[in-house]
Short mmCIF file of C-alpha atoms in Angstrom, two decimals:
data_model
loop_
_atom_site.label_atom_id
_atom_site.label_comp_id
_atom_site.label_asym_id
_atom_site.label_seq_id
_atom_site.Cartn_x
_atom_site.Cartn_y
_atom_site.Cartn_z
CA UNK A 1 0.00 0.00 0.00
CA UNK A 2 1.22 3.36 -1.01
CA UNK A 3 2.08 5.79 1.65
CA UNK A 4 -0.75 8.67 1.56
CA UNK A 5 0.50 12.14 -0.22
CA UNK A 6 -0.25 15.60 2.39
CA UNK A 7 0.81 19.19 1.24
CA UNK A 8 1.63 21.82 4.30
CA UNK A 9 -0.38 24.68 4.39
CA UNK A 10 -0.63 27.47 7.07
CA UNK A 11 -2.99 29.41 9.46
CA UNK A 12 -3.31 31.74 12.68
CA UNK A 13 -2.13 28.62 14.29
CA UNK A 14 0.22 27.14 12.69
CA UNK A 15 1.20 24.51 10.00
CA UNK A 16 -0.83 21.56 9.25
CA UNK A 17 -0.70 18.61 7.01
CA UNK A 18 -3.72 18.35 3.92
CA UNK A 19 -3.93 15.10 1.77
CA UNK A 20 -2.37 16.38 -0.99
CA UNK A 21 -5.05 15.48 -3.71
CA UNK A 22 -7.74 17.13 -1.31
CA UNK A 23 -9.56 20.32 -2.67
CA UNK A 24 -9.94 21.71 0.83
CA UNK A 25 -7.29 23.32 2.51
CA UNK A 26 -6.08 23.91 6.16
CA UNK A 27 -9.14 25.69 8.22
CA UNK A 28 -11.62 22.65 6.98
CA UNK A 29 -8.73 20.08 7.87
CA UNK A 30 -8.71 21.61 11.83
CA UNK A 31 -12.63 21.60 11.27
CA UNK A 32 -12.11 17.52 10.57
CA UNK A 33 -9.72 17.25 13.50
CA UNK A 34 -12.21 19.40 15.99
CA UNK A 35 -15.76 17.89 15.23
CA UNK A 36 -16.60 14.04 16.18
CA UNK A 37 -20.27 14.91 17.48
CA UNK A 38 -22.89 14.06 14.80
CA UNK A 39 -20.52 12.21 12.18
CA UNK A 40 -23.02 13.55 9.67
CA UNK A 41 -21.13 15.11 7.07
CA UNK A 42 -21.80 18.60 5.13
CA UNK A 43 -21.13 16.13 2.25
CA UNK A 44 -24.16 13.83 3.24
CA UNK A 45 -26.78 16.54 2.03
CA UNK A 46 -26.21 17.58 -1.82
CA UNK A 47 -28.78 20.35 -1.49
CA UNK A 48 -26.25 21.89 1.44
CA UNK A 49 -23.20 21.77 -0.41
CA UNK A 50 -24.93 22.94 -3.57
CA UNK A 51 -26.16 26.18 -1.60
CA UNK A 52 -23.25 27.34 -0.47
CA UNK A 53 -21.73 27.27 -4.38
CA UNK A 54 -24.60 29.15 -5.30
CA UNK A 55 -24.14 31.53 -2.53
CA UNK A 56 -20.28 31.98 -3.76
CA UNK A 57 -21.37 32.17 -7.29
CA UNK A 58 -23.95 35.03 -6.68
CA UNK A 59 -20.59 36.78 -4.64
CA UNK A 60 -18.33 36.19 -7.14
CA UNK A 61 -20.50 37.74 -10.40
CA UNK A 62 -21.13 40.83 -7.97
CA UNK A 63 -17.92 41.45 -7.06
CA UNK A 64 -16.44 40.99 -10.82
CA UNK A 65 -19.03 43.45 -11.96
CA UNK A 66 -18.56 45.67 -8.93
CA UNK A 67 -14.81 45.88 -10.46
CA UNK A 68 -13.54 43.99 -6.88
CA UNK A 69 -11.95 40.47 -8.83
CA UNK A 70 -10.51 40.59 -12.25
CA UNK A 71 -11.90 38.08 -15.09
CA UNK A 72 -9.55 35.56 -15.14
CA UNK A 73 -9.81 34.89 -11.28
CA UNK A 74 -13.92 35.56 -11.51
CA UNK A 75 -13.92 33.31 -14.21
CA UNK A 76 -12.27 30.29 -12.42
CA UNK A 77 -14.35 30.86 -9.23
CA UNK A 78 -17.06 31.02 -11.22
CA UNK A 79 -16.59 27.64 -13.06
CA UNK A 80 -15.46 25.85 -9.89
CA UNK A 81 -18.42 26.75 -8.25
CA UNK A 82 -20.81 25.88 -11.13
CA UNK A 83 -19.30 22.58 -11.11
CA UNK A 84 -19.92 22.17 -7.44
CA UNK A 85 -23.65 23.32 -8.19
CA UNK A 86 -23.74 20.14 -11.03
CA UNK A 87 -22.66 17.83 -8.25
CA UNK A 88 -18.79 17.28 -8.49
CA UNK A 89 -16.44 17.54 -5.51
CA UNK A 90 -18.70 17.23 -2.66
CA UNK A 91 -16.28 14.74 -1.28
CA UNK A 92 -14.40 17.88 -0.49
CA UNK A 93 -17.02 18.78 1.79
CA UNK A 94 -16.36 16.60 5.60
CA UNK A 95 -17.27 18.83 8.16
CA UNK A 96 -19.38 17.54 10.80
CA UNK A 97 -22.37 19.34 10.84
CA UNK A 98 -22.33 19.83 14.42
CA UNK A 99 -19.56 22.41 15.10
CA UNK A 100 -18.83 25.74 16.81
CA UNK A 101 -17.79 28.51 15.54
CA UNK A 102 -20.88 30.12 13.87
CA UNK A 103 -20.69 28.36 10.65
CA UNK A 104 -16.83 29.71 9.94
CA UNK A 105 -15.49 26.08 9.17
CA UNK A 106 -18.47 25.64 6.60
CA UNK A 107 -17.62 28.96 4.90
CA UNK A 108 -13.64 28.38 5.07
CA UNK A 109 -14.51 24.81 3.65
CA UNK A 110 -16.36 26.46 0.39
CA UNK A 111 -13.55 28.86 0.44
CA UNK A 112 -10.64 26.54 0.10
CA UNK A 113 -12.37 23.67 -2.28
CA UNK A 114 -13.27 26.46 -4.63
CA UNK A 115 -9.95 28.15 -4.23
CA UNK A 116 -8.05 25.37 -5.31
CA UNK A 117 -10.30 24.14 -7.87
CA UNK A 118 -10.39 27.44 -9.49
CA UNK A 119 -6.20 27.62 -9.29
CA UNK A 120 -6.16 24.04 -10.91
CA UNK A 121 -8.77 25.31 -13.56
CA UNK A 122 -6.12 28.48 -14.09
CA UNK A 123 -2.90 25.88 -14.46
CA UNK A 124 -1.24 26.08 -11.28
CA UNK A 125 -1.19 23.85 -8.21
CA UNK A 126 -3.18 22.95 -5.28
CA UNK A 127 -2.24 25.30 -2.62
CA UNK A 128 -0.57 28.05 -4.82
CA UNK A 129 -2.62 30.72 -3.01
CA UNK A 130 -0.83 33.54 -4.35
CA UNK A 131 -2.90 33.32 -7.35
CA UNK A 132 -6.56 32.78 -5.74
CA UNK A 133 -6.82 33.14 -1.93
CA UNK A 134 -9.86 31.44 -0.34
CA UNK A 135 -9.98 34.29 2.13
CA UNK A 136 -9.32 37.40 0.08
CA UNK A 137 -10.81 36.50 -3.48
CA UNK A 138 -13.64 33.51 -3.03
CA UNK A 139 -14.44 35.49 0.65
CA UNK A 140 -14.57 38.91 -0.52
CA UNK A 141 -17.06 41.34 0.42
CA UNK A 142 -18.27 38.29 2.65
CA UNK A 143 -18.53 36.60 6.00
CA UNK A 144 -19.22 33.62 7.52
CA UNK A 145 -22.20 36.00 9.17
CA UNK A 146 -23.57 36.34 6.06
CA UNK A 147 -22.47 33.21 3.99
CA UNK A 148 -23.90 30.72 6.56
CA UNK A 149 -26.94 32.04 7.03
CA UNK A 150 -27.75 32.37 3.17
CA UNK A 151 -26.80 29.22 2.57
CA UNK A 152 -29.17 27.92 5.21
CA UNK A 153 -31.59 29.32 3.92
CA UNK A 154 -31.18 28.40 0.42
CA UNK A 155 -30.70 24.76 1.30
CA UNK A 156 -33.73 24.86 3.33
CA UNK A 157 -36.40 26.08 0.46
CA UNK A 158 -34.66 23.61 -1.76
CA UNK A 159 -34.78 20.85 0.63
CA UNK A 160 -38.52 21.97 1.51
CA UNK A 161 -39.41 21.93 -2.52
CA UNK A 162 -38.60 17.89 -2.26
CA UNK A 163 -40.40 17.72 1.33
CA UNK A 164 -43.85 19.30 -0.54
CA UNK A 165 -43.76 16.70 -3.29
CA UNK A 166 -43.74 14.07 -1.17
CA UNK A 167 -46.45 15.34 0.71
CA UNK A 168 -48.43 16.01 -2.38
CA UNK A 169 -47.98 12.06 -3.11
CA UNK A 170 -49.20 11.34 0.39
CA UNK A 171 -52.27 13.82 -0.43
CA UNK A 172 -52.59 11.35 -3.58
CA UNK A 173 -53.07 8.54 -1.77
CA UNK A 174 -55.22 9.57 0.50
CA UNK A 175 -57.58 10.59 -1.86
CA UNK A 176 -57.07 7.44 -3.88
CA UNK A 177 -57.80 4.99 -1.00
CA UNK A 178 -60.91 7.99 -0.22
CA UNK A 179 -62.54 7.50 -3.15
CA UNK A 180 -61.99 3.04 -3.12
CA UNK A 181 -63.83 3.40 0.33
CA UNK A 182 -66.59 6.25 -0.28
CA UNK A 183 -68.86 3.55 0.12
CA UNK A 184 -67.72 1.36 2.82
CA UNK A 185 -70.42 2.43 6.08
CA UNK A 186 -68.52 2.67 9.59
CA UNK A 187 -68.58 3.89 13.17
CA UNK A 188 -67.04 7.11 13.91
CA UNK A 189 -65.88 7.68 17.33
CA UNK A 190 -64.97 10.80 19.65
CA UNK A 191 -63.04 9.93 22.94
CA UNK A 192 -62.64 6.70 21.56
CA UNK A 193 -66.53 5.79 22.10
CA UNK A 194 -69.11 5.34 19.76
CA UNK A 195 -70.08 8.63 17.92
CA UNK A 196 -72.29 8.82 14.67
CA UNK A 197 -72.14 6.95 11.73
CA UNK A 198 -69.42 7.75 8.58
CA UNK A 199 -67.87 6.23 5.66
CA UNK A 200 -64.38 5.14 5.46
CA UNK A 201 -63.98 7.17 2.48
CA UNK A 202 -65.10 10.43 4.22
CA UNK A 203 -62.16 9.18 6.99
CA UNK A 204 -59.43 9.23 4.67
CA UNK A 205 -60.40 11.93 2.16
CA UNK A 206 -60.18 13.97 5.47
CA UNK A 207 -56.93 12.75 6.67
CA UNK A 208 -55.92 13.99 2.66
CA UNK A 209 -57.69 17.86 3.42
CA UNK A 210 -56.29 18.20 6.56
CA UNK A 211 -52.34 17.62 5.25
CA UNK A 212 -53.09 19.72 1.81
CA UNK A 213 -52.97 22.64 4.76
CA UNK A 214 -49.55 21.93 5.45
CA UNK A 215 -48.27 22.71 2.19
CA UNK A 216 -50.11 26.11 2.56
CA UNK A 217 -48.43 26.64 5.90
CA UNK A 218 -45.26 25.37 4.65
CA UNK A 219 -44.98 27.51 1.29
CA UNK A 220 -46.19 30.79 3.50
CA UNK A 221 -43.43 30.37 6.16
CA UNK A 222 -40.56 28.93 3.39
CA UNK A 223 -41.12 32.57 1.50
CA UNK A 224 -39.52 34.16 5.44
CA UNK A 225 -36.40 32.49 4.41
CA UNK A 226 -36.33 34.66 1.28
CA UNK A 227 -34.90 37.53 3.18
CA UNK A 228 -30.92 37.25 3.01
CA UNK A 229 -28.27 39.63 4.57
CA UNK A 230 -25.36 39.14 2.05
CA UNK A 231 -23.42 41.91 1.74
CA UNK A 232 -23.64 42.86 5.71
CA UNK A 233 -20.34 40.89 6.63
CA UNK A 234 -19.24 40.75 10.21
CA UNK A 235 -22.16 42.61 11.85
CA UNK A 236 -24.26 43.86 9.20
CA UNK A 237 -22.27 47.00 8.65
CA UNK A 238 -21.24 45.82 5.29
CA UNK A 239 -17.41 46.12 6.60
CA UNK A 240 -15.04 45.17 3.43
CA UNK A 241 -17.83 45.01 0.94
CA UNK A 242 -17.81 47.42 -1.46
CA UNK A 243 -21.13 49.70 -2.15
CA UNK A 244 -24.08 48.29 -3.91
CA UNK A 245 -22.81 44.45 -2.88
CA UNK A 246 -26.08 43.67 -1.02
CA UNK A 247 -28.57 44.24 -3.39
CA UNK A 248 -27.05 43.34 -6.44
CA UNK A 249 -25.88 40.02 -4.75
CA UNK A 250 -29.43 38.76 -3.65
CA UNK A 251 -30.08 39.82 -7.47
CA UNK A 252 -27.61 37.78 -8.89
CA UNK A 253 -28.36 34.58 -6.05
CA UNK A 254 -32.46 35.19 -7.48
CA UNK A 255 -31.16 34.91 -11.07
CA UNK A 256 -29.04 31.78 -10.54
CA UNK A 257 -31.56 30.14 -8.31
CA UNK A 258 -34.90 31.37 -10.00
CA UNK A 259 -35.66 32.36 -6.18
CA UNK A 260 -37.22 35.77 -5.28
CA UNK A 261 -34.16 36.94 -2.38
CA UNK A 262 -34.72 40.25 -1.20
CA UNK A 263 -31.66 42.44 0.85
CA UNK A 264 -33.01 42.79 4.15
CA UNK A 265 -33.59 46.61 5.05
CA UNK A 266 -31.21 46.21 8.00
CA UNK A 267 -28.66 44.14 7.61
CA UNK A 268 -27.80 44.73 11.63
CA UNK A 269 -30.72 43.63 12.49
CA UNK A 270 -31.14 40.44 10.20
CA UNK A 271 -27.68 39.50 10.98
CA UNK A 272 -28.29 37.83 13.89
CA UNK A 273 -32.28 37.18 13.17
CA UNK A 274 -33.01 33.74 13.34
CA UNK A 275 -37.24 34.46 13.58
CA UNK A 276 -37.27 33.01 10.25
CA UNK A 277 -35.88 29.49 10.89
CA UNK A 278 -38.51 29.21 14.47
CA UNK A 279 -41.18 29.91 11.87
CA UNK A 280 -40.41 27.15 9.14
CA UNK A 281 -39.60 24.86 12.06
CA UNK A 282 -42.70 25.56 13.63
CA UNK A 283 -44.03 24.82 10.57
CA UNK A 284 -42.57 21.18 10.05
CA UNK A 285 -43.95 20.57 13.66
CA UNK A 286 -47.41 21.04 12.89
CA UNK A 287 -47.16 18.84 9.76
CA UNK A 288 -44.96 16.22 12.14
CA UNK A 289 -47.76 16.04 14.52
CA UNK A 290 -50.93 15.87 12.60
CA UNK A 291 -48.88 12.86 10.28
CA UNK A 292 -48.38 11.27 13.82
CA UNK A 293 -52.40 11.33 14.74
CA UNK A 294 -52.91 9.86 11.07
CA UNK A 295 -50.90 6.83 11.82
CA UNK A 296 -52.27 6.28 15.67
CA UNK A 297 -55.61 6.26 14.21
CA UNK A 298 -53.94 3.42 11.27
CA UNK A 299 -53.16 1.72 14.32
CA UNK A 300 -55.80 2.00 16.24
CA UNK A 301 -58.00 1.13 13.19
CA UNK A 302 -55.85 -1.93 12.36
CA UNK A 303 -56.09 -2.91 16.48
CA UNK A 304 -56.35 -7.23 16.28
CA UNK A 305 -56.99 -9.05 14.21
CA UNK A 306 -59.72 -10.60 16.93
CA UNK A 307 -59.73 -8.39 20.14
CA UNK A 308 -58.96 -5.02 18.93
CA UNK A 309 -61.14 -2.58 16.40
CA UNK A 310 -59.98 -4.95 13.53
CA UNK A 311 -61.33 -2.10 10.88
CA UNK A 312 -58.87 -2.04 8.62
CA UNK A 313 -55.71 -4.52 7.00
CA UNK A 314 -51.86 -2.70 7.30
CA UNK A 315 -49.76 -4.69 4.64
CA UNK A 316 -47.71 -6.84 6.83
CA UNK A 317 -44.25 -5.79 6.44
CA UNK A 318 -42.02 -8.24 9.11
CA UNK A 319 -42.82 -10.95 11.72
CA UNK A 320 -44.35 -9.00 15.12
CA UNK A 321 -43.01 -10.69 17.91
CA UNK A 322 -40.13 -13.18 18.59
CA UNK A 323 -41.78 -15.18 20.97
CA UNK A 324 -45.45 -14.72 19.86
CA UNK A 325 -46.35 -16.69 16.52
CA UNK A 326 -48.57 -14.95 13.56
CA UNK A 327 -48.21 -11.44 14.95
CA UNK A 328 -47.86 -8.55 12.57
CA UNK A 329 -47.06 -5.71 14.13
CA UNK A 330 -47.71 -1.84 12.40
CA UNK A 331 -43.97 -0.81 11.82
CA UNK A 332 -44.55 1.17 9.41
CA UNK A 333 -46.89 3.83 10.99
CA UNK A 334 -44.64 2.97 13.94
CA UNK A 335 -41.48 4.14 13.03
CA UNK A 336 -43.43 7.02 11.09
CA UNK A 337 -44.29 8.09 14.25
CA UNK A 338 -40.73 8.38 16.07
CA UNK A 339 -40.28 10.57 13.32
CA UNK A 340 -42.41 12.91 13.98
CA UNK A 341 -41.38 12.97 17.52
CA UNK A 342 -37.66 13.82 16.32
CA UNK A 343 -39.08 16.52 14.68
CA UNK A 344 -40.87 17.86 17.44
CA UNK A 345 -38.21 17.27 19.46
CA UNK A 346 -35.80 19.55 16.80
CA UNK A 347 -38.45 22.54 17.03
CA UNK A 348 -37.36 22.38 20.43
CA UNK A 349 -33.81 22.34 19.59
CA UNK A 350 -34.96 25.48 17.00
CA UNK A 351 -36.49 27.43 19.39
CA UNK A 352 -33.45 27.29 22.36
CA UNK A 353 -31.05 27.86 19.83
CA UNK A 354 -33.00 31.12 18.19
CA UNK A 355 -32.98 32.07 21.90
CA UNK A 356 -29.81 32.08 22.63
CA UNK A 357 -28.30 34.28 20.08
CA UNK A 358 -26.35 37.23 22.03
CA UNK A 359 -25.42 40.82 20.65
CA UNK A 360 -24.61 41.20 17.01
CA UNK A 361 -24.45 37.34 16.10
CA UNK A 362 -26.45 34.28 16.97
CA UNK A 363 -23.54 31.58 17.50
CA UNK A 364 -25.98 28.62 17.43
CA UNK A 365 -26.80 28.52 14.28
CA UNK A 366 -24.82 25.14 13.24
CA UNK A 367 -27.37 23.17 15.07
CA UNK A 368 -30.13 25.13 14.00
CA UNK A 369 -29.06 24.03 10.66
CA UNK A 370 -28.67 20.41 11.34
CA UNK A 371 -31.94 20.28 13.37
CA UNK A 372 -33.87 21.79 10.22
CA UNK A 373 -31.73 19.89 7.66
CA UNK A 374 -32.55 16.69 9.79
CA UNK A 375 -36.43 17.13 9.98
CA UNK A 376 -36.77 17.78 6.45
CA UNK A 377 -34.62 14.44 5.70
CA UNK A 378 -36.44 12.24 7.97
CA UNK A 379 -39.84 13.82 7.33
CA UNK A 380 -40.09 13.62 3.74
CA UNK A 381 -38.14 10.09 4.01
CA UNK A 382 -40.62 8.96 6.33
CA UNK A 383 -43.55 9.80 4.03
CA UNK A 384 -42.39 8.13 1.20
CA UNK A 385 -42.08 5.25 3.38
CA UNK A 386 -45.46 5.81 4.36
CA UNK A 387 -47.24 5.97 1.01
CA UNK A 388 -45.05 2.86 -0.27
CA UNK A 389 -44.89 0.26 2.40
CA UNK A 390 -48.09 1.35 3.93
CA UNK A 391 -51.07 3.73 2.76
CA UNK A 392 -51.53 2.33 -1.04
CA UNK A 393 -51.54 -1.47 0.33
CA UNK A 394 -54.65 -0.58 3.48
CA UNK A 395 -57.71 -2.38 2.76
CA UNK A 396 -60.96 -2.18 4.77
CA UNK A 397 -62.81 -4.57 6.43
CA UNK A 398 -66.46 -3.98 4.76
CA UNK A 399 -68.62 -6.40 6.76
CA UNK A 400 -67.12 -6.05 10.34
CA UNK A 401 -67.40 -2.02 9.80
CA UNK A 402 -71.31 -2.80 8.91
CA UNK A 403 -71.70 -5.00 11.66
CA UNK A 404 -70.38 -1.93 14.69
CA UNK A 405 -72.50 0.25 12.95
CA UNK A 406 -75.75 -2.02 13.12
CA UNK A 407 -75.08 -3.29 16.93
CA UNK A 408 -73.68 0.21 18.20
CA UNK A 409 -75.66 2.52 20.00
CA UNK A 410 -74.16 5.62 18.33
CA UNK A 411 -76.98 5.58 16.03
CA UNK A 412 -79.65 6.64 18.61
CA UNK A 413 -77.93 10.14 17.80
CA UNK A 414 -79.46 9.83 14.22
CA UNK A 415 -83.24 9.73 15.96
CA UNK A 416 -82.67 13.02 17.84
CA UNK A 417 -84.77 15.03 15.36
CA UNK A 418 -87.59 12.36 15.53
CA UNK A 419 -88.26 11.33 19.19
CA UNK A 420 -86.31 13.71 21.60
CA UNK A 421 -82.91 13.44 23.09
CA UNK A 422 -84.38 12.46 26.22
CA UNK A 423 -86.10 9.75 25.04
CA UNK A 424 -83.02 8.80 22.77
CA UNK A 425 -80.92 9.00 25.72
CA UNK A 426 -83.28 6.26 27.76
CA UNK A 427 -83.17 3.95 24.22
CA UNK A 428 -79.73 4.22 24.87
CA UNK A 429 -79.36 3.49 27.83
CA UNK A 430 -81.84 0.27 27.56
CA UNK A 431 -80.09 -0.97 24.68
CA UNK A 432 -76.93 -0.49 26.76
CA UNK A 433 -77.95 -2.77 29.70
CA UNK A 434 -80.02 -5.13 27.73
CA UNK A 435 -77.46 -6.12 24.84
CA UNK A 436 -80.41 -5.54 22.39
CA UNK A 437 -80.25 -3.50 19.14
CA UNK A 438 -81.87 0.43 19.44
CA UNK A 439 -83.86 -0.49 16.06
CA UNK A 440 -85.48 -3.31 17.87
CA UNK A 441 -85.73 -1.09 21.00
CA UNK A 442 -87.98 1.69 19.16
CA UNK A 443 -90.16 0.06 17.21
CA UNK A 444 -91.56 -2.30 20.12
CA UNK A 445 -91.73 0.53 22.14
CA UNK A 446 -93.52 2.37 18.94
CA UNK A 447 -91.51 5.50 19.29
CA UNK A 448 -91.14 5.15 15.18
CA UNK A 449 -93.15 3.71 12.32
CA UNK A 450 -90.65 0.42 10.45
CA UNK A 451 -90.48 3.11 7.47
CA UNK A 452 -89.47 6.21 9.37
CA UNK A 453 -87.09 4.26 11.37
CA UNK A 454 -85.75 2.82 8.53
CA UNK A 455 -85.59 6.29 6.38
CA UNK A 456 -83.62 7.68 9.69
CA UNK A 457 -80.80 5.07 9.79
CA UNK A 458 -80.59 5.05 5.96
CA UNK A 459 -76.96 5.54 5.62
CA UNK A 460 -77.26 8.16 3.21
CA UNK A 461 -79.16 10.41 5.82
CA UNK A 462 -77.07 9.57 8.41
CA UNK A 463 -73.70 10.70 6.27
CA UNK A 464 -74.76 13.87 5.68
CA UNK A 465 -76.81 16.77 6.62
CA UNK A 466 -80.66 16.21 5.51
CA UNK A 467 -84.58 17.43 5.70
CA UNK A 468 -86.32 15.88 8.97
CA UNK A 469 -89.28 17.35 10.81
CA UNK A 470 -89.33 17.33 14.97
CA UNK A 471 -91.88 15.06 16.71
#
């Protein structure tokens, strides 16, 4: 085996060794050396790494036509990053996503892989800083203050693009599996007792309107992350950027991205603003928890096969017990559900994080990053998974639905309008102690003629709102 190649480079501290075929230089190699906390890797999510070479393309084109960087070093930055942005050299990108430092060893990692990609792209070598400087050409008129935070956000309403299509096919589905069961009669229940009624079709058709909100509440809060504060550097001040950076940078970042980034107003105060990112997290909560009700109720539904609700068939997807033979257990609406408790868990993480942001910067933003970054993975995984191994296989039990609805007592509700609640609430109550059926119950008491009873429990005026006249 051949001993492995390093090239010396230098920094504040010191000397350090870099694998000499590495694009990255010496800040990211102390960033690999520092950071062993999440061993998730920059590298891991495409949409992160592809960001950040937008965010240094959209620098680079303003600062060439500002007259900062001359063509042939805008040029090379320019290709290096566009080849970043087509999915090349993200190798070069192994910082743990967990790190301190605000986000520098991110920036400093772009800096150097683009650096020395752009000074192999102009002939020279690896290294040979003295013709393109990470710091002072692909960091100019920049910051990791306002790098990191743009990239974030970038990443985030790219990442959330993939999340909403996924959710759309969940919608799908739903409203596929709605319309199979429009006719199939059941009980509905509130506090887990026997309500009025409905159709499994009306169940699941609801499950599909009550998510198609989330991409409304999703696509409103995404548009916060719009607002960028390139061109604000350290503080917002806009130290070492020349005039006019700001603007024409989110500009150029819209063009390349077709996204609509606007220059905050104050670039002090949306320096170290993180309201945005507790707002889209917030966001991804309320879509985590109402996906987590959907699959207690497929659960609950699926309860069995003999002493539980038994309403509906979850594809079996593995053996359910080790030691108990023929059970199938839910998994898949199972480990959906841990999901969404990581992601409710990472709003948390969101919210101490915005909080803790002192003076001029908020430090904390790394693992605001990977908390989002995170959620968004595992949500939009876990709904695929869903849909797949789960949703499009349910089928419904048609005759034991029927037979709840005929023996329950839920349906008294239905002869409110007829013969009183009071005297509903007594047929109940009979029906209850005698284990007899409330049809039988009315007509020997003759509360109701055979047809008006039977035009009252008619499933189609029991599903939905209809004429009636009081006794």
């Amino acid at each position: 085996m051949s001993e492995e190649k390093f090239r010396v480079e230098s920094d504040l501290l010191g000397e350090l060794k870099v694998p000499a075929d590495a694009l990255y230089g010496v800040q990211t190699q102390r960033g690999i050396n520092n950071y062993h906390i999440s061993r998730k890797k920059m590298r891991d999510y495409p949409d992160y790494v592809i960001a950040i070479a937008y965010v240094k393309l959209a620098a680079v084109q303003t600062n060439h036509t500002l007259g900062v960087i001359n063509d042939e070093i805008a040029g090379a930055i320019s290709q290096a990053c566009r080849e970043i942005i087509d999915g090349k050299w993200h190798e070069n990108f192994p910082i743990d996503m967990m790190q301190g430092g605000a986000g520098t060893s991110v920036n400093m990692n772009a800096n150097e892989v683009i650096a020395n990609r752009a000074l192999e792209i102009m002939g020279h070598e690896k290294g040979d800083y003295q013709y393109c400087l990470p710091n002072d050409h692909c960091n100019c008129g920049q910051s990791t203050n306002d790098v990191y935070p743009t990239t974030i956000r970038l990443a985030l309403i790219r990442m959330n693009k993939s999340l909403v299509a996924s959710l759309t096919g969940l919608i799908s589905a739903l409203r596929y599996k709605a319309e199979e069961f429009k006719d199939i009669i059941k009980m509905g229940r509130t506090q887990l007792q026997d309500a009025v009624p409905m159709t499994s079709g009306q169940e699941f058709n609801a499950y599909a309107n009550n998510l198609e909100e989330e991409i409304l509440n999703l696509e409103r809060n995404v548009k916060l992350l719009h607002e960028i504060n390139m061109g604000g550097t350290a503080i917002g001040t806009g130290l070492n950027a020349v005039p006019g950076f700001a603007k024409l940078c989110a500009a150029n970042l819209s063009k390349l991205t077709g996204e609509a980034f606007v220059s905050a107003a104050d670039l002090v105060e949306a320096t170290p603003d993180t309201g945005a990112y507790v707002s889209y997290s917030s966001a991804l909560k309320r879509l985590a928890v109402k996906i987590s009700k959907m699959c207690n109720d497929f659960r609950l539904m699926a309860s069995g096969p003999r002493c539980g609700l038994n309403e509906i068939n979850l594809p079996p997807r593995a053996p359910g017990s080790s030691i108990m033979p023929g059970k199938v257990n839910p998994v898949i609406p199972e480990v959906v559900n841990q999901v969404c408790f990581k992601v409710i868990g990472n709003d948390t993480t969101v919210c101490f994080a915005a909080e803790a942001g002192q003076l001029q910067l908020n430090v904390m933003e790394p693992v605001i990053t990977e908390a989002l970054i995170e959620s968004l993975t595992w949500l939009k995984n876990a709904i695929d998974t869903l849909v797949e191994e789960c949703i499009l296989g349910i089928t419904v039990n048609k005759e034991r639905c029927y037979e709840m609805v005929k023996n329950s007592i839920g349906i008294v509700t239905a002869l409110n309008p007829y013969i009183g609640y009071k005297t509903c609430t007594k047929v109940a109550k009979e029906a209850l102690e005698t284990n007899r059926s409330v049809y039988d119950i009315v007509l020997e008491k003759n509360l109701m003629s055979k047809e008006d009873l039977d035009n009252a429990l008619d499933p189609k005026n029991m599903l939905n709102p209809h004429k009636f006249k009081t006794k």
